[in-house]
Coordinates of C-alpha atoms and ligand atoms in Angstrom, one line a residue:
M29 CA -98.9 89.4 -21.4
T30 CA -100.6 86.7 -23.0
V31 CA -102.4 86.7 -26.3
D32 CA -104.9 89.3 -26.6
E33 CA -108.0 88.0 -24.6
Q34 CA -110.4 90.7 -26.4
T35 CA -109.5 89.3 -30.0
S36 CA -108.9 85.7 -29.4
T37 CA -109.6 82.8 -27.1
P38 CA -106.9 79.9 -26.5
Q39 CA -109.2 77.2 -27.8
H40 CA -110.3 78.7 -30.9
S41 CA -110.5 76.5 -34.0
F42 CA -108.0 77.2 -36.7
S43 CA -110.1 75.7 -39.3
D44 CA -113.6 77.3 -39.0
G45 CA -113.4 79.8 -41.9
G46 CA -112.8 82.9 -39.6
L47 CA -109.9 85.4 -39.5
K48 CA -106.5 84.0 -38.5
R49 CA -104.4 87.1 -37.3
L50 CA -100.5 88.2 -36.9
L51 CA -98.7 87.2 -33.7
I52 CA -96.6 90.4 -33.0
D53 CA -95.4 91.4 -29.8
G54 CA -97.8 89.0 -27.8
R55 CA -100.9 89.9 -29.5
L56 CA -102.9 88.7 -32.4
V57 CA -103.2 91.7 -34.3
D58 CA -104.9 92.5 -38.3
A59 CA -102.4 93.4 -40.7
T60 CA -102.1 97.2 -40.8
S61 CA -103.3 97.3 -44.4
G62 CA -106.3 95.2 -43.4
R63 CA -105.9 92.8 -46.1
T64 CA -106.3 89.0 -46.1
F65 CA -105.8 86.0 -48.2
E66 CA -107.7 82.8 -48.3
S67 CA -106.4 79.3 -46.9
L68 CA -107.7 76.7 -48.8
N69 CA -107.9 72.8 -48.5
P70 CA -106.1 71.3 -51.6
A71 CA -108.0 68.1 -51.2
T72 CA -111.4 69.8 -51.5
G73 CA -110.8 73.5 -52.4
E74 CA -112.7 74.4 -49.5
L75 CA -112.1 77.7 -47.4
L76 CA -110.3 76.9 -44.2
A77 CA -109.5 80.4 -42.9
H78 CA -108.8 84.0 -43.9
V79 CA -105.4 85.0 -42.9
S80 CA -104.3 88.5 -42.2
E81 CA -101.9 89.3 -45.0
G82 CA -98.7 91.0 -43.5
D83 CA -96.7 93.5 -45.5
A84 CA -93.7 95.4 -45.2
T85 CA -95.0 97.6 -42.4
D86 CA -96.2 94.3 -40.4
I87 CA -92.6 93.0 -40.9
D88 CA -91.2 96.2 -39.4
L89 CA -93.6 96.0 -36.4
A90 CA -92.4 92.4 -35.6
V91 CA -89.0 93.0 -36.3
A92 CA -89.2 95.9 -33.8
A93 CA -90.6 93.8 -31.4
A94 CA -88.4 91.2 -31.9
R95 CA -85.5 93.6 -31.5
R96 CA -86.5 94.9 -28.1
A97 CA -87.0 91.4 -26.9
F98 CA -83.4 90.7 -28.0
D99 CA -81.9 93.8 -26.7
D100 CA -83.4 93.8 -23.3
G101 CA -82.6 90.5 -22.8
R102 CA -85.9 88.9 -21.6
W103 CA -84.8 85.7 -23.6
S104 CA -81.2 85.5 -24.1
Q105 CA -80.5 86.7 -20.4
M106 CA -82.9 84.2 -18.8
K107 CA -80.8 81.5 -16.9
P108 CA -80.5 78.3 -19.1
F109 CA -82.3 76.3 -16.8
D110 CA -85.4 78.4 -17.2
R111 CA -85.5 78.5 -20.8
Q112 CA -85.3 74.8 -20.7
T113 CA -88.3 74.6 -18.5
I114 CA -90.1 76.9 -21.0
L115 CA -89.0 74.9 -24.2
S116 CA -89.7 71.8 -22.6
R117 CA -93.6 72.9 -21.4
F118 CA -93.8 73.8 -24.9
A119 CA -92.8 70.3 -26.1
D120 CA -95.4 69.2 -23.8
L121 CA -97.9 71.2 -25.1
V122 CA -97.0 70.1 -28.8
D123 CA -97.4 66.4 -27.6
E124 CA -100.8 67.0 -25.9
R125 CA -101.9 69.1 -28.8
H126 CA -100.2 67.2 -31.7
D127 CA -103.6 65.5 -32.9
E128 CA -104.9 69.1 -33.7
I129 CA -101.6 70.4 -35.0
A130 CA -101.6 67.3 -37.5
R131 CA -104.9 67.5 -38.8
L132 CA -104.6 71.4 -39.5
D133 CA -101.6 70.4 -41.5
T134 CA -103.4 67.7 -43.3
L135 CA -106.4 70.2 -43.9
D136 CA -103.8 73.1 -45.0
M137 CA -101.4 71.5 -47.2
G138 CA -102.9 68.3 -48.0
M139 CA -100.4 65.8 -46.6
P140 CA -102.3 62.5 -45.2
L141 CA -103.2 62.2 -41.7
T142 CA -100.9 59.0 -40.9
R143 CA -98.1 61.3 -41.8
T144 CA -98.7 64.3 -40.2
M145 CA -99.9 62.2 -37.1
G146 CA -96.8 60.2 -37.4
N147 CA -94.6 63.2 -37.0
R148 CA -95.5 63.5 -33.5
R149 CA -92.4 61.8 -32.3
R150 CA -90.0 63.8 -34.4
A151 CA -92.2 67.2 -33.5
V152 CA -91.6 66.4 -29.8
G153 CA -88.5 64.9 -29.7
M154 CA -87.0 68.0 -31.5
M155 CA -88.4 70.3 -29.2
R156 CA -86.8 68.5 -26.3
F157 CA -83.5 68.1 -28.3
Y158 CA -83.6 71.8 -28.6
A159 CA -84.5 72.3 -25.0
G160 CA -81.6 70.3 -23.8
L161 CA -79.3 72.5 -25.9
T162 CA -80.2 75.6 -23.8
T163 CA -77.8 74.3 -21.3
A164 CA -75.2 73.2 -23.7
L165 CA -74.0 76.3 -24.7
R166 CA -70.3 76.5 -24.1
G167 CA -67.0 78.6 -25.4
D168 CA -63.4 77.3 -25.1
T169 CA -60.4 78.5 -23.0
I170 CA -57.4 78.4 -25.7
E171 CA -53.8 78.5 -25.1
N172 CA -51.9 81.3 -26.7
S173 CA -48.3 82.0 -27.7
I174 CA -48.1 85.9 -26.9
P175 CA -45.1 86.8 -24.7
G176 CA -46.6 87.7 -21.6
D177 CA -49.6 86.6 -19.6
Y178 CA -52.8 86.5 -21.6
L179 CA -55.9 84.5 -21.1
T180 CA -58.0 83.8 -24.1
Y181 CA -61.6 82.0 -24.0
T182 CA -64.3 82.3 -26.5
L183 CA -68.3 83.2 -25.8
K184 CA -70.8 81.9 -27.6
E185 CA -73.7 84.5 -28.1
P186 CA -76.8 84.2 -29.8
V187 CA -76.8 86.2 -33.1
G188 CA -79.6 88.3 -32.6
V189 CA -83.1 88.8 -34.3
V190 CA -83.5 85.6 -36.7
G191 CA -86.0 85.9 -39.8
A192 CA -87.4 82.5 -40.2
I193 CA -88.7 81.8 -43.8
I194 CA -90.0 78.4 -44.0
P195 CA -92.0 76.5 -46.8
W196 CA -95.4 74.6 -46.8
N197 CA -94.4 71.0 -47.3
N198 CA -94.2 70.0 -43.9
P199 CA -95.1 73.1 -41.9
H200 CA -95.3 72.2 -38.2
I201 CA -91.9 70.3 -38.3
A202 CA -90.5 73.2 -40.4
F203 CA -91.6 75.7 -37.5
I204 CA -90.1 73.6 -34.9
W205 CA -87.0 72.8 -36.6
K206 CA -86.0 76.7 -37.0
V207 CA -87.6 78.1 -34.3
G208 CA -86.3 75.4 -31.6
A209 CA -83.1 75.8 -32.6
A210 CA -83.1 79.7 -32.5
L211 CA -84.6 79.9 -29.3
A212 CA -82.0 77.3 -27.7
A213 CA -79.4 79.8 -28.8
G214 CA -81.2 82.6 -27.2
C215 CA -82.3 84.5 -30.4
T216 CA -85.7 86.1 -31.0
V217 CA -87.7 85.4 -34.1
V218 CA -89.9 86.8 -36.7
L219 CA -91.0 83.9 -38.8
K220 CA -93.0 84.0 -42.0
P221 CA -94.9 80.7 -42.9
A222 CA -95.8 79.9 -46.5
E223 CA -98.9 81.5 -48.1
E224 CA -100.2 77.9 -48.6
A225 CA -99.9 76.7 -45.3
S226 CA -99.9 79.6 -42.4
L227 CA -102.1 77.9 -39.9
T228 CA -99.8 75.5 -37.6
A229 CA -97.4 78.3 -37.7
L230 CA -100.0 80.8 -35.9
L231 CA -101.3 77.8 -33.5
L232 CA -97.5 77.1 -32.2
G233 CA -96.7 80.6 -32.0
E234 CA -99.7 80.9 -29.6
L235 CA -98.5 77.7 -27.8
L236 CA -95.0 79.5 -27.4
L237 CA -96.9 82.0 -25.3
E238 CA -98.9 79.4 -23.4
A239 CA -95.4 77.7 -22.5
G240 CA -94.3 81.2 -21.1
V241 CA -92.1 82.4 -24.1
P242 CA -91.8 86.2 -23.0
D243 CA -94.0 88.6 -25.6
G244 CA -92.1 89.5 -28.9
V245 CA -89.6 86.7 -28.6
V246 CA -91.6 85.0 -31.2
N247 CA -93.5 86.8 -33.9
V248 CA -95.5 85.3 -36.7
V249 CA -96.0 87.3 -39.7
P250 CA -98.1 85.3 -42.8
G251 CA -97.8 87.1 -46.3
V252 CA -97.1 86.9 -49.6
G253 CA -93.1 85.9 -50.2
E254 CA -91.9 88.6 -52.7
I255 CA -93.4 91.3 -50.3
A256 CA -93.6 90.1 -46.4
G257 CA -90.5 87.5 -47.3
A258 CA -88.5 90.0 -48.9
A259 CA -88.9 92.8 -46.6
L260 CA -87.6 90.4 -43.8
A261 CA -84.9 89.2 -46.0
S262 CA -83.7 92.7 -46.6
H263 CA -84.3 94.0 -43.2
L264 CA -81.6 95.9 -41.8
D265 CA -82.5 95.2 -38.0
V266 CA -82.7 91.2 -38.8
D267 CA -79.3 89.6 -37.7
K268 CA -79.8 86.3 -39.6
I269 CA -82.3 84.4 -42.1
A270 CA -83.0 80.8 -42.0
F271 CA -84.7 79.9 -45.0
T272 CA -85.9 76.4 -46.4
G273 CA -87.6 77.0 -50.0
S274 CA -86.9 76.6 -53.5
T275 CA -83.2 77.5 -55.1
S276 CA -84.2 80.4 -56.8
T277 CA -86.0 82.3 -53.6
G278 CA -82.7 81.3 -51.8
Q279 CA -80.9 83.5 -54.2
A280 CA -83.0 86.5 -53.9
I281 CA -82.6 86.0 -50.3
L282 CA -79.2 86.1 -50.1
R283 CA -79.1 89.0 -52.6
A284 CA -81.6 90.8 -50.4
S285 CA -79.5 90.0 -47.2
A286 CA -76.4 91.8 -48.6
G287 CA -77.5 95.1 -47.0
N288 CA -76.4 94.6 -43.7
L289 CA -74.6 91.5 -44.7
K290 CA -76.9 89.3 -42.3
R291 CA -76.0 85.7 -41.7
V292 CA -78.0 83.5 -44.3
T293 CA -78.5 79.6 -44.0
L294 CA -80.3 78.3 -46.9
E295 CA -81.8 74.6 -47.2
L296 CA -83.1 74.7 -50.6
G297 CA -84.2 72.0 -53.6
G298 CA -82.7 68.9 -54.7
K299 CA -82.7 66.3 -57.6
S300 CA -81.3 63.4 -55.4
P301 CA -79.9 60.3 -56.8
N302 CA -81.0 56.9 -55.4
I303 CA -79.1 54.1 -56.5
V304 CA -80.3 50.5 -56.6
F305 CA -77.5 48.0 -57.0
A306 CA -78.2 44.4 -58.2
D307 CA -77.0 42.8 -55.2
A308 CA -79.5 45.0 -53.0
D309 CA -82.3 43.6 -50.9
L310 CA -85.1 44.2 -53.5
D311 CA -88.0 43.4 -51.4
Q312 CA -86.5 46.3 -49.2
A313 CA -85.7 48.4 -52.1
V314 CA -88.7 48.4 -54.3
P315 CA -90.7 50.1 -51.4
G316 CA -87.9 52.0 -50.2
A317 CA -87.2 53.5 -53.8
A318 CA -91.1 54.2 -54.6
L319 CA -91.7 55.9 -51.0
A320 CA -88.3 57.9 -51.5
A321 CA -89.9 59.7 -54.5
F322 CA -93.5 59.6 -53.8
G323 CA -93.7 60.2 -49.9
N324 CA -95.5 63.2 -49.4
S325 CA -96.7 63.6 -52.7
G326 CA -93.0 63.9 -53.9
Q327 CA -93.0 67.3 -52.1
V328 CA -89.7 66.7 -50.3
C329 CA -86.6 68.6 -50.9
S330 CA -84.4 65.3 -50.5
A331 CA -86.8 63.0 -52.3
G332 CA -85.1 60.6 -54.4
T333 CA -86.3 61.5 -57.7
R334 CA -83.4 60.2 -59.8
L335 CA -83.6 56.7 -59.5
F336 CA -80.4 54.7 -61.1
V337 CA -80.7 51.4 -61.5
E338 CA -78.3 48.5 -62.6
R339 CA -79.0 46.9 -65.9
S340 CA -79.3 43.3 -64.8
I341 CA -82.3 44.1 -62.5
Y342 CA -83.5 47.0 -64.2
E343 CA -86.8 45.8 -66.0
D344 CA -87.8 43.5 -63.1
F345 CA -87.2 46.2 -60.6
M346 CA -89.1 48.9 -62.4
H347 CA -91.8 46.6 -63.0
R348 CA -92.1 45.9 -59.0
V349 CA -92.0 49.9 -58.4
A350 CA -94.6 50.5 -60.9
E351 CA -96.7 47.5 -59.1
F352 CA -96.2 49.2 -55.7
A353 CA -96.8 52.7 -57.1
Q354 CA -100.3 51.7 -58.7
G355 CA -101.0 50.1 -55.2
L356 CA -100.7 53.4 -53.4
N357 CA -104.0 54.8 -52.3
V358 CA -104.3 58.4 -53.1
G359 CA -106.9 60.8 -51.7
N360 CA -108.0 63.1 -49.3
G361 CA -105.7 63.0 -46.4
L362 CA -108.3 62.9 -43.7
S363 CA -109.5 59.4 -45.1
D364 CA -108.5 56.0 -43.5
G365 CA -105.9 54.2 -45.3
V366 CA -104.7 57.1 -47.8
Q367 CA -101.1 57.0 -48.8
L368 CA -100.7 60.1 -50.7
G369 CA -102.9 63.3 -50.5
P370 CA -103.0 65.9 -53.2
V371 CA -100.1 68.3 -54.2
V372 CA -100.6 71.6 -52.3
S373 CA -102.2 74.2 -54.9
K374 CA -103.3 74.7 -58.2
T375 CA -99.9 76.3 -59.1
Q376 CA -98.0 73.2 -58.1
L377 CA -100.4 70.8 -59.7
D378 CA -99.8 72.9 -63.2
R379 CA -96.2 72.7 -62.7
V380 CA -96.2 68.8 -62.4
V381 CA -98.4 68.3 -65.2
K382 CA -96.3 70.4 -67.3
Y383 CA -93.4 68.1 -66.6
F384 CA -95.5 65.3 -67.8
D385 CA -95.7 66.7 -71.4
I386 CA -91.8 67.6 -71.0
G387 CA -90.9 64.2 -70.2
R388 CA -92.9 63.0 -72.9
D389 CA -91.5 65.7 -75.6
E390 CA -88.0 64.7 -74.4
G391 CA -88.9 61.1 -75.3
A392 CA -88.9 59.2 -71.7
T393 CA -91.7 56.6 -71.4
V394 CA -94.5 57.0 -68.9
L395 CA -94.5 53.4 -67.4
V396 CA -97.4 54.4 -64.9
G397 CA -99.2 57.6 -63.9
G398 CA -98.3 60.7 -65.9
E399 CA -101.6 62.3 -65.6
R400 CA -104.1 64.2 -62.9
L401 CA -106.4 61.8 -60.9
V402 CA -110.0 63.4 -61.3
A403 CA -112.2 60.3 -60.4
G404 CA -115.1 61.0 -58.1
E405 CA -114.2 63.3 -55.3
L406 CA -110.8 63.6 -56.5
S407 CA -111.8 66.0 -59.1
K408 CA -112.3 68.4 -56.3
G409 CA -108.6 68.7 -55.5
Y410 CA -105.0 68.6 -56.8
F411 CA -104.4 65.4 -57.2
V412 CA -101.7 63.5 -59.0
A413 CA -101.0 59.8 -60.2
P414 CA -97.6 58.7 -59.0
T415 CA -95.9 58.5 -62.1
I416 CA -92.6 56.9 -63.5
F417 CA -90.4 57.7 -66.5
T418 CA -88.5 55.2 -67.9
D419 CA -85.7 55.7 -70.7
V420 CA -84.6 58.7 -69.1
R421 CA -81.4 60.1 -70.0
D422 CA -79.3 61.9 -67.6
D423 CA -79.7 65.3 -69.6
M424 CA -83.4 65.7 -70.0
R425 CA -85.0 68.1 -67.8
V426 CA -87.1 65.3 -66.1
A427 CA -83.6 64.1 -64.8
S428 CA -82.1 67.3 -63.9
E429 CA -85.1 69.7 -62.7
E430 CA -86.8 69.7 -59.3
I431 CA -90.5 68.9 -60.1
F432 CA -91.7 68.7 -56.6
G433 CA -94.2 66.2 -57.2
P434 CA -94.9 62.3 -57.2
V435 CA -92.7 62.0 -60.1
V436 CA -89.5 59.5 -60.5
S437 CA -87.1 59.3 -63.4
A438 CA -85.7 56.0 -63.8
I439 CA -82.2 55.8 -65.3
V440 CA -80.3 52.6 -66.0
F441 CA -76.5 52.2 -65.3
D442 CA -74.0 49.4 -66.2
D443 CA -70.9 51.0 -65.0
A444 CA -70.5 51.6 -61.0
E445 CA -67.5 53.5 -61.6
D446 CA -69.0 55.9 -64.0
L447 CA -72.1 56.2 -61.9
V448 CA -70.1 58.1 -59.3
R449 CA -69.9 60.9 -61.8
R450 CA -73.5 60.7 -63.3
A451 CA -74.7 60.7 -59.7
N452 CA -72.9 64.0 -58.9
A453 CA -73.7 65.5 -62.4
T454 CA -76.4 67.7 -60.9
S455 CA -76.1 71.4 -59.5
F456 CA -78.0 70.1 -56.2
G457 CA -76.5 68.2 -53.4
L458 CA -79.1 67.4 -50.6
G459 CA -80.1 63.5 -50.3
S460 CA -79.2 60.5 -51.8
G461 CA -79.7 56.8 -51.2
V462 CA -77.4 53.7 -51.9
W463 CA -79.1 50.2 -51.9
T464 CA -76.4 47.1 -51.8
Q465 CA -75.8 44.2 -49.5
N466 CA -72.1 45.0 -50.0
V467 CA -70.4 46.8 -47.2
A468 CA -67.4 48.3 -48.9
K469 CA -69.7 49.5 -52.0
A470 CA -72.0 51.2 -49.4
H471 CA -69.0 53.0 -48.0
R472 CA -67.3 54.0 -51.0
F473 CA -70.7 55.4 -52.4
A474 CA -71.4 57.2 -49.1
K475 CA -67.9 58.7 -49.6
A476 CA -68.1 59.6 -53.2
I477 CA -71.6 61.2 -53.3
R478 CA -71.6 65.0 -53.0
A479 CA -74.7 65.5 -51.1
G480 CA -75.7 66.5 -47.4
S481 CA -77.0 63.2 -46.6
V482 CA -76.5 59.5 -47.8
W483 CA -79.2 57.1 -46.8
V484 CA -77.5 53.6 -47.1
N485 CA -80.7 51.0 -47.5
C486 CA -83.2 53.1 -46.0
Y487 CA -84.3 56.7 -47.2
N488 CA -85.1 60.1 -45.6
L489 CA -84.7 59.1 -42.1
M490 CA -84.4 62.4 -39.9
D491 CA -83.4 63.2 -36.4
P492 CA -82.9 66.1 -34.5
A493 CA -79.4 65.0 -33.2
V494 CA -78.4 64.5 -36.9
P495 CA -77.3 67.4 -39.2
F496 CA -79.1 67.8 -42.5
G497 CA -78.3 70.2 -45.6
G498 CA -77.0 70.7 -48.5
Y499 CA -73.8 70.9 -50.8
K500 CA -73.7 72.7 -53.9
M501 CA -77.0 74.7 -54.8
S502 CA -79.1 72.8 -52.4
G503 CA -77.8 75.5 -49.9
Y504 CA -75.6 75.8 -47.1
G505 CA -75.8 75.2 -43.0
R506 CA -77.1 72.6 -41.3
E507 CA -80.5 71.9 -39.6
G508 CA -80.3 69.3 -36.4
G509 CA -77.5 68.6 -34.4
L510 CA -74.9 70.4 -32.6
E511 CA -74.1 72.2 -36.2
Q512 CA -77.7 73.9 -36.4
L513 CA -76.9 75.5 -32.8
D514 CA -73.9 76.8 -34.3
E515 CA -75.7 78.5 -36.9
F516 CA -77.5 80.6 -34.1
L517 CA -74.5 81.9 -32.4
E518 CA -71.6 84.3 -32.8
T519 CA -68.3 83.5 -31.3
K520 CA -66.6 86.3 -29.4
A521 CA -62.7 86.0 -28.5
V522 CA -62.1 87.5 -25.2
W523 CA -58.0 88.4 -24.4
I524 CA -57.4 89.0 -20.6
K525 CA -53.9 90.4 -19.6
T526 CA -53.4 88.4 -16.4
S527 CA -50.3 90.0 -15.3
Ligands
ADP1 P1 -92.1 77.1 -53.2 O1 -91.7 77.3 -54.6 O2 -91.7 75.7 -52.5 O3 -93.2 77.5 -52.8 P2 -90.6 79.2 -52.2 O4 -88.9 79.3 -52.2 O5 -91.3 80.2 -53.4 O6 -90.7 77.6 -52.5 O7 -91.2 79.6 -50.9 C1 -90.5 79.3 -49.8 C2 -91.1 80.4 -48.9 O8 -90.4 81.4 -49.3 C3 -92.4 80.7 -48.7 O9 -92.6 81.2 -47.4 C4 -92.6 81.9 -49.2 O10 -93.8 82.6 -49.0 C5 -91.1 82.6 -49.2 N1 -90.6 83.4 -50.3 C6 -91.0 83.4 -51.7 N2 -90.4 84.5 -52.5 C7 -89.7 85.5 -51.3 C8 -88.8 86.1 -51.5 N3 -88.4 86.9 -52.9 N4 -88.1 86.9 -50.2 C9 -88.4 86.1 -49.1 N5 -89.2 84.9 -49.1 C10 -89.8 84.6 -50.4

């Protein structure tokens, strides 16, 4: 069965202020409670849609549908070629409909259209990568030393029903990143999008059905994190949670998962060091350092927010980064030429503005920014000036806590050896950057930094074939690469007496 035709048409608009409903077992349904919440445009405050608000009962229904779909093998037992064909068709649909998908994310969470549109290659490429992986699943045959004749081999099997919980900072990419890998492995999915940005998840859920993914294989249940998300994390019939979000929520999910010891992968926060040596190509490092911190208004878990700059270039370099920051065009992401949109919500705005006070109180200097932007049209939305703190010490809160806004803390350094210790003196370990033209130094730092990604003379590049994930409290498990596929598979050892 495809999407319930009585209640929806395939081309309905996702931003018309109408009701967007849960996708459970191939049908669009109201929340059992009848409750809805509002989805607002953070650039204008206008209403985009009412969204059905799933709770524990709806999560139960969705998990039951995903369980049936997993247990009867409608997806996991389908021949890899056929799953590949369906997932490739989905990739084609994402390609065809990408303008609409991108626009919807821009409306829903504010990221400028240039950036959401720029995600086309990545979104489609990821889906093609995952489609390819459906035919790449394999176990091993293993020589054993047991007396007698025994054949031993491993089978790779899908882990089962996956609960995917995603954030709002790059919604359609986050959806594909989790659902694509889970489907490639043969799992079924219940996905809970972030309450701030549920719309593309619902659209992509429909496109999966249109591509031919059987009913119940992917279910999308918007709702509040502490209610619907928590119900998914603690559900005894869910075999794995794949989560991206804040570190404190990751900890809550881990605790909630204990009931059935479900598998958990966590992609959490960061306070990533971005190190600029005096021997760097500064024409590249200036925009590189600025965009590493300010891109997507700083709402990137791997943002380079601790900017270490060598003393001999510090003054000049920071002056240039400040100039670059002031030249960034902040505005409604739908407008031409806008480079930075609003932050996602009033809550996020308040949080970022609070850190302006915290930084000042701690003795840091605001080089540029440090305020909400309210001129003209901007007053209706949640806009913040790209902000640079200088005179930052390692132990300040603005140098150690994740702010998740367009704020960078610049820290001066003299001694390259002690710098390794300082860069690693954080409970996080997600991203990092090194800017130098000295190849030996680049390799030395790439090895010494305790983080899941090190970008040298570049920042925040992502590719579906390259694993991404955290050390320490930035989480565990990897997304992207063959490593990610393994996160959705169990390994079974088979022993056969052959004589
Ligand atoms: P952020 O602070 O960036 O919004 P969160 O970690 O709060 O990050 O949110 C990421 C995702 O986790 C969202 O989909 C949110 O609804 C969900 N979430 C929040 N709290 C919980 C919870 N206690 N259990 C499960 N999911 C949650």
